[in-house]
Coordinates of N, CA and C in Angstrom, one line a residue:
M1 N 18.1 34.3 -3.2 CA 17.6 34.4 -4.5 C 16.1 34.7 -4.4
S2 N 15.6 35.7 -5.1 CA 14.2 36.0 -5.1 C 13.6 35.9 -6.5
I3 N 12.3 35.6 -6.5 CA 11.6 35.5 -7.7 C 11.0 36.8 -8.1
P4 N 11.2 37.2 -9.4 CA 10.7 38.6 -9.8 C 9.2 38.6 -9.5
S5 N 8.8 39.8 -9.2 CA 7.3 40.0 -8.9 C 6.5 39.8 -10.2
S6 N 7.1 39.9 -11.3 CA 6.3 39.8 -12.6 C 6.1 38.3 -12.9
A7 N 6.8 37.4 -12.2 CA 6.6 35.9 -12.4 C 5.4 35.5 -11.6
K8 N 4.4 35.0 -12.2 CA 3.2 34.6 -11.5 C 3.0 33.1 -11.8
F9 N 2.9 32.3 -10.7 CA 2.8 30.9 -10.8 C 1.5 30.5 -10.0
S10 N 0.8 29.6 -10.5 CA -0.3 29.0 -9.8 C -0.1 27.5 -9.8
N11 N -0.8 26.8 -8.9 CA -0.8 25.4 -8.9 C -1.2 24.8 -10.2
N12 N -2.2 25.4 -10.9 CA -2.6 24.8 -12.2 C -1.5 24.9 -13.2
N13 N -0.8 26.1 -13.3 CA 0.3 26.2 -14.2 C 1.4 25.3 -13.9
L14 N 1.8 25.1 -12.7 CA 2.9 24.1 -12.4 C 2.4 22.7 -12.7
Q15 N 1.2 22.4 -12.4 CA 0.7 21.0 -12.7 C 0.8 20.8 -14.2
R16 N 0.3 21.7 -15.0 CA 0.3 21.6 -16.4 C 1.8 21.5 -17.0
M17 N 2.7 22.3 -16.4 CA 4.0 22.3 -16.8 C 4.7 21.0 -16.6
F18 N 4.4 20.3 -15.5 CA 5.1 19.1 -15.2 C 4.4 17.9 -15.6
L19 N 3.1 18.0 -15.9 CA 2.3 16.8 -16.2 C 1.9 16.7 -17.6
S20 N 1.9 17.7 -18.4 CA 1.4 17.7 -19.7 C 2.3 18.6 -20.6
S21 N 2.7 18.1 -21.7 CA 3.6 18.9 -22.6 C 2.8 19.8 -23.5
D22 N 1.5 19.6 -23.6 CA 0.7 20.4 -24.6 C 0.2 21.7 -24.1
G23 N 0.3 22.0 -22.8 CA 0.0 23.3 -22.3 C -1.5 23.6 -22.4
S24 N -2.3 22.7 -22.7 CA -3.8 23.0 -22.8 C -4.4 22.9 -21.4
D25 N -5.7 23.2 -21.4 CA -6.4 23.2 -20.1 C -7.2 21.8 -20.0
Q26 N -6.8 20.8 -20.8 CA -7.4 19.5 -20.7 C -7.0 18.9 -19.4
Q27 N -7.8 17.8 -19.1 CA -7.6 17.1 -17.8 C -6.1 16.6 -17.8
P28 N -5.4 16.7 -16.7 CA -4.1 16.2 -16.6 C -4.0 14.7 -16.6
P29 N -2.8 14.2 -16.8 CA -2.7 12.7 -16.9 C -3.1 12.1 -15.6
T30 N -3.5 10.8 -15.7 CA -3.8 10.0 -14.5 C -2.8 9.0 -14.4
L31 N -2.1 9.0 -13.2 CA -1.1 7.9 -12.9 C -1.7 7.1 -11.8
T32 N -1.8 5.8 -12.1 CA -2.4 4.8 -11.1 C -1.3 3.8 -10.8
N33 N -1.1 3.6 -9.5 CA -0.1 2.6 -9.0 C -1.0 1.3 -8.8
I34 N -0.4 0.2 -9.2 CA -1.2 -1.1 -9.1 C -0.3 -2.1 -8.4
D35 N -1.0 -3.2 -8.0 CA -0.3 -4.3 -7.3 C -0.3 -5.5 -8.3
K36 N 0.1 -6.6 -7.8 CA 0.3 -7.8 -8.6 C -1.1 -8.4 -9.1
A37 N -2.1 -8.3 -8.3 CA -3.4 -8.8 -8.7 C -3.9 -8.0 -9.9
K38 N -3.8 -6.7 -9.9 CA -4.3 -5.8 -11.0 C -3.4 -6.0 -12.2
M39 N -2.1 -6.2 -12.0 CA -1.2 -6.5 -13.1 C -1.5 -7.8 -13.8
T40 N -1.9 -8.8 -13.0 CA -2.3 -10.1 -13.6 C -3.5 -9.9 -14.5
E41 N -4.5 -9.1 -14.0 CA -5.7 -8.8 -14.8 C -5.4 -8.1 -16.1
I42 N -4.5 -7.1 -16.0 CA -4.1 -6.3 -17.2 C -3.4 -7.2 -18.2
L43 N -2.5 -8.0 -17.8 CA -1.7 -8.9 -18.7 C -2.7 -9.9 -19.3
S44 N -3.7 -10.4 -18.6 CA -4.7 -11.3 -19.2 C -5.4 -10.6 -20.3
H45 N -5.8 -9.4 -20.1 CA -6.5 -8.6 -21.2 C -5.6 -8.4 -22.4
V46 N -4.3 -8.1 -22.1 CA -3.3 -7.9 -23.2 C -3.1 -9.2 -24.0
E47 N -2.9 -10.3 -23.3 CA -2.7 -11.6 -23.9 C -3.9 -12.1 -24.7
N48 N -5.1 -11.8 -24.2 CA -6.3 -12.4 -24.8 C -7.0 -11.3 -25.7
G49 N -6.5 -10.1 -25.8 CA -7.1 -9.1 -26.6 C -8.5 -8.7 -26.1
T50 N -8.7 -8.8 -24.8 CA -10.0 -8.4 -24.2 C -9.9 -7.1 -23.4
G51 N -11.0 -6.7 -22.9 CA -11.0 -5.5 -22.1 C -11.4 -4.3 -22.9
D52 N -11.6 -3.2 -22.2 CA -12.1 -2.0 -22.8 C -11.0 -1.0 -23.0
K53 N -9.8 -1.3 -22.6 CA -8.7 -0.4 -22.8 C -7.6 -1.0 -23.7
N54 N -6.9 -0.1 -24.4 CA -5.8 -0.6 -25.2 C -4.5 -0.4 -24.4
Y55 N -4.1 -1.5 -23.6 CA -3.0 -1.5 -22.8 C -1.7 -1.7 -23.6
V56 N -0.6 -1.0 -23.3 CA 0.7 -1.2 -23.8 C 1.6 -1.4 -22.6
V57 N 2.0 -2.6 -22.3 CA 2.9 -2.9 -21.1 C 4.3 -2.8 -21.5
I58 N 5.0 -2.0 -20.8 CA 6.4 -1.7 -21.1 C 7.3 -1.9 -19.9
D59 N 8.3 -2.8 -20.1 CA 9.3 -3.1 -19.1 C 10.5 -2.2 -19.3
V60 N 10.9 -1.3 -18.4 CA 11.9 -0.3 -18.6 C 13.3 -0.8 -18.1
R61 N 13.4 -2.1 -17.7 CA 14.7 -2.6 -17.4 C 15.5 -2.8 -18.7
G62 N 16.8 -2.9 -18.6 CA 17.7 -3.1 -19.7 C 17.6 -4.6 -20.1
E63 N 17.8 -4.9 -21.4 CA 17.7 -6.3 -21.9 C 18.6 -7.2 -21.2
P64 N 19.9 -6.9 -20.9 CA 20.7 -7.8 -20.2 C 20.2 -8.1 -18.8
E65 N 19.6 -7.2 -18.1 CA 19.0 -7.4 -16.8 C 17.8 -8.3 -16.9
I66 N 17.0 -8.2 -17.9 CA 15.9 -9.0 -18.1 C 16.3 -10.5 -18.4
M67 N 17.2 -10.6 -19.4 CA 17.6 -11.9 -19.8 C 18.4 -12.7 -18.8
M68 N 19.2 -12.0 -18.0 CA 20.1 -12.7 -17.0 C 19.4 -12.8 -15.7
G69 N 18.2 -12.2 -15.6 CA 17.5 -12.3 -14.3 C 16.2 -13.1 -14.4
T70 N 15.1 -12.4 -14.7 CA 13.8 -13.1 -14.6 C 13.2 -13.4 -15.9
G71 N 13.6 -12.7 -17.0 CA 12.8 -12.7 -18.2 C 11.7 -11.7 -18.1
T72 N 10.8 -11.7 -19.1 CA 9.6 -10.8 -19.0 C 8.4 -11.5 -18.4
M73 N 7.4 -10.8 -18.0 CA 6.2 -11.3 -17.4 C 5.3 -12.0 -18.5
S74 N 5.5 -11.6 -19.7 CA 4.7 -12.1 -20.8 C 5.4 -11.8 -22.1
E75 N 5.1 -12.6 -23.2 CA 5.7 -12.3 -24.5 C 5.1 -11.0 -25.0
K76 N 4.0 -10.5 -24.5 CA 3.3 -9.3 -24.9 C 3.9 -8.0 -24.3
V77 N 4.8 -8.2 -23.4 CA 5.5 -7.0 -22.7 C 6.5 -6.5 -23.6
R78 N 6.5 -5.2 -23.9 CA 7.5 -4.5 -24.7 C 8.7 -4.1 -23.8
I79 N 9.9 -4.1 -24.4 CA 11.1 -3.7 -23.6 C 11.5 -2.4 -24.2
L80 N 11.6 -1.4 -23.3 CA 12.0 0.0 -23.6 C 12.8 0.5 -22.4
P81 N 14.1 0.3 -22.3 CA 14.9 0.6 -21.2 C 14.8 2.1 -20.8
L82 N 14.7 2.5 -19.6 CA 14.6 3.8 -19.1 C 15.7 4.7 -19.7
P83 N 17.0 4.3 -19.8 CA 18.0 5.2 -20.4 C 17.7 5.5 -21.9
Q84 N 17.1 4.6 -22.6 CA 16.7 4.9 -24.0 C 15.5 5.9 -24.0
I85 N 14.6 5.8 -23.1 CA 13.5 6.7 -23.0 C 14.0 8.1 -22.8
T86 N 14.9 8.2 -21.9 CA 15.4 9.6 -21.5 C 16.4 10.1 -22.6
M87 N 17.4 9.3 -22.9 CA 18.5 9.9 -23.8 C 18.0 10.0 -25.3
M88 N 17.1 9.2 -25.7 CA 16.6 9.3 -27.1 C 15.3 10.1 -27.2
A89 N 14.7 10.5 -26.1 CA 13.4 11.2 -26.0 C 12.4 10.3 -26.8
A90 N 12.3 9.1 -26.4 CA 11.6 8.1 -27.1 C 10.1 8.5 -27.3
F91 N 9.4 9.1 -26.3 CA 8.0 9.4 -26.5 C 7.8 10.6 -27.3
E92 N 8.9 11.3 -27.7 CA 8.8 12.5 -28.5 C 9.1 12.1 -30.0
M93 N 9.5 10.9 -30.2 CA 9.9 10.5 -31.6 C 8.6 10.3 -32.5
D94 N 8.8 10.5 -33.8 CA 7.6 10.2 -34.6 C 7.4 8.7 -34.7
E95 N 6.3 8.3 -35.2 CA 5.9 6.8 -35.2 C 6.9 6.0 -35.9
K96 N 7.3 6.4 -37.1 CA 8.2 5.6 -37.9 C 9.6 5.4 -37.3
S97 N 10.1 6.5 -36.7 CA 11.4 6.4 -36.1 C 11.4 5.6 -34.8
F98 N 10.3 5.7 -34.1 CA 10.1 4.9 -32.8 C 10.1 3.4 -33.2
E99 N 9.3 3.1 -34.1 CA 9.2 1.6 -34.5 C 10.5 1.1 -35.0
A100 N 11.2 1.9 -35.8 CA 12.5 1.4 -36.4 C 13.5 1.2 -35.2
Q101 N 13.5 2.1 -34.2 CA 14.4 2.0 -33.2 C 14.1 1.0 -32.1
F102 N 12.8 0.8 -31.8 CA 12.5 -0.1 -30.7 C 11.7 -1.4 -31.1
N103 N 11.4 -1.5 -32.4 CA 10.8 -2.8 -32.9 C 9.4 -3.0 -32.4
F104 N 8.7 -2.0 -32.1 CA 7.3 -2.1 -31.8 C 6.6 -0.8 -32.1
P105 N 5.3 -0.8 -32.4 CA 4.7 0.5 -32.7 C 4.6 1.5 -31.6
K106 N 4.8 2.7 -31.9 CA 4.8 3.8 -30.8 C 3.3 3.8 -30.3
P107 N 3.2 3.8 -29.0 CA 1.9 3.9 -28.4 C 1.2 5.2 -28.8
S108 N -0.1 5.1 -29.0 CA -0.8 6.4 -29.3 C -1.1 7.1 -28.0
L109 N -1.4 8.4 -28.0 CA -1.7 9.1 -26.8 C -3.0 8.6 -26.1
E110 N -3.8 7.9 -26.8 CA -5.0 7.3 -26.3 C -4.8 6.0 -25.6
D111 N -3.7 5.3 -25.8 CA -3.4 4.1 -25.2 C -3.2 4.2 -23.7
T112 N -3.3 3.2 -23.0 CA -3.0 3.2 -21.5 C -1.7 2.5 -21.4
L113 N -0.7 3.3 -21.0 CA 0.7 2.8 -20.8 C 0.8 2.2 -19.4
V114 N 1.4 0.9 -19.4 CA 1.6 0.2 -18.1 C 3.1 0.0 -18.0
F115 N 3.7 0.6 -17.0 CA 5.2 0.5 -16.8 C 5.5 -0.4 -15.7
T116 N 6.6 -1.2 -15.9 CA 7.1 -2.1 -14.9 C 8.7 -2.1 -15.0
C117 N 9.3 -2.5 -13.9 CA 10.8 -2.6 -13.9 C 11.1 -3.7 -12.8
K118 N 12.2 -3.5 -12.1 CA 12.5 -4.5 -11.1 C 11.7 -4.3 -9.8
M119 N 11.6 -3.1 -9.3 CA 10.9 -2.8 -8.0 C 10.0 -1.6 -8.0
G120 N 9.8 -1.0 -9.2 CA 8.8 0.1 -9.2 C 9.4 1.5 -9.3
G121 N 10.7 1.7 -9.1 CA 11.3 3.0 -9.1 C 11.5 3.6 -10.5
R122 N 12.1 2.8 -11.4 CA 12.4 3.2 -12.8 C 11.1 3.3 -13.5
S123 N 10.1 2.5 -13.2 CA 8.8 2.5 -13.9 C 8.1 3.8 -13.6
Q124 N 8.3 4.3 -12.3 CA 7.7 5.5 -11.9 C 8.3 6.7 -12.7
Q125 N 9.6 6.7 -12.9 CA 10.3 7.7 -13.7 C 9.8 7.7 -15.1
A126 N 9.6 6.5 -15.7 CA 9.2 6.4 -17.1 C 7.7 6.9 -17.2
A127 N 6.9 6.7 -16.2 CA 5.5 7.2 -16.2 C 5.5 8.7 -16.2
Q128 N 6.4 9.3 -15.4 CA 6.4 10.8 -15.3 C 6.9 11.3 -16.7
I129 N 7.8 10.7 -17.3 CA 8.3 11.1 -18.7 C 7.1 11.0 -19.7
A130 N 6.4 9.9 -19.6 CA 5.3 9.7 -20.5 C 4.2 10.8 -20.3
A131 N 4.0 11.2 -19.1 CA 3.0 12.2 -18.8 C 3.5 13.5 -19.4
M132 N 4.7 13.8 -19.2 CA 5.3 15.1 -19.8 C 5.2 15.1 -21.3
S133 N 5.1 13.9 -21.9 CA 5.1 13.8 -23.4 C 3.7 13.8 -23.9
G134 N 2.7 13.9 -23.0 CA 1.3 14.0 -23.5 C 0.4 12.8 -23.3
Y135 N 1.0 11.7 -22.7 CA 0.1 10.6 -22.4 C -0.7 10.8 -21.2
K136 N -2.0 10.4 -21.3 CA -2.9 10.7 -20.2 C -3.3 9.6 -19.3
N137 N -3.2 8.3 -19.8 CA -3.6 7.2 -19.0 C -2.3 6.3 -18.7
I138 N -1.8 6.4 -17.5 CA -0.6 5.8 -17.2 C -0.7 5.0 -15.9
I139 N -0.1 3.8 -16.0 CA -0.2 2.9 -14.8 C 1.3 2.5 -14.5
N140 N 1.6 2.4 -13.2 CA 2.8 2.0 -12.7 C 2.6 0.7 -11.8
Y141 N 3.3 -0.4 -12.2 CA 3.2 -1.6 -11.4 C 4.3 -1.5 -10.4
T142 N 3.9 -1.2 -9.1 CA 4.9 -0.8 -8.1 C 5.7 -2.0 -7.6
G143 N 5.3 -3.2 -7.8 CA 6.0 -4.4 -7.3 C 7.1 -4.8 -8.2
G144 N 6.9 -4.6 -9.5 CA 7.9 -5.0 -10.5 C 8.3 -6.5 -10.6
A145 N 9.4 -6.8 -11.2 CA 9.8 -8.2 -11.4 C 10.0 -8.9 -10.1
D146 N 10.5 -8.2 -9.1 CA 10.7 -8.9 -7.8 C 9.4 -9.4 -7.2
D147 N 8.4 -8.6 -7.3 CA 7.1 -9.0 -6.8 C 6.5 -10.1 -7.7
W148 N 6.5 -9.9 -9.0 CA 5.9 -10.8 -10.0 C 6.5 -12.2 -9.9
F149 N 7.8 -12.3 -9.8 CA 8.5 -13.6 -9.9 C 8.8 -14.1 -8.5
G150 N 8.3 -13.5 -7.4 CA 8.4 -14.0 -6.1 C 9.6 -13.8 -5.2
G151 N 10.3 -12.7 -5.5 CA 11.4 -12.4 -4.7 C 12.5 -11.7 -5.4
E152 N 13.5 -11.3 -4.6 CA 14.7 -10.6 -5.2 C 15.6 -11.6 -6.0
F153 N 16.1 -11.1 -7.0 CA 17.0 -12.0 -7.8 C 18.4 -11.3 -7.9
V154 N 19.4 -12.2 -7.9 CA 20.8 -11.7 -8.1 C 21.1 -11.6 -9.6
Y155 N 21.4 -10.4 -10.0 CA 21.8 -10.3 -11.4 C 23.3 -10.4 -11.6
T156 N 23.7 -11.3 -12.4 CA 25.1 -11.5 -12.6 C 25.6 -11.0 -13.9

């Protein structure tokens, strides 16, 4: 299979296509992977309303997995399972529909989204989806619940 000679791709076009949905020449999203120490710091800011960034911490595990396993890292952590992000195009919803569906305000494009899951894989996927939806400041907690709560858990 060959690519037509009329198709011209550059690294910038591909980066924009996969990292930003708005197609502008603005700076692409920033994805930062963090460890437990940095996650502890972020949660402290969220719980105390301090810091210079508006963090929205989102756990992308399913509610049964959270409730039957570890629970959440903080009562300030929002639950938005990865299947709902993908199947419902959650980050493309308008603010009113998002809040009605997920019971928390839709993060603004200026917020810093912090994703977590069990071990970091699903949160990485959610971060990529958020980037394609126009979010620019994205953090992935690579250790997830296993790291946070001190080990692997058996989910029954």
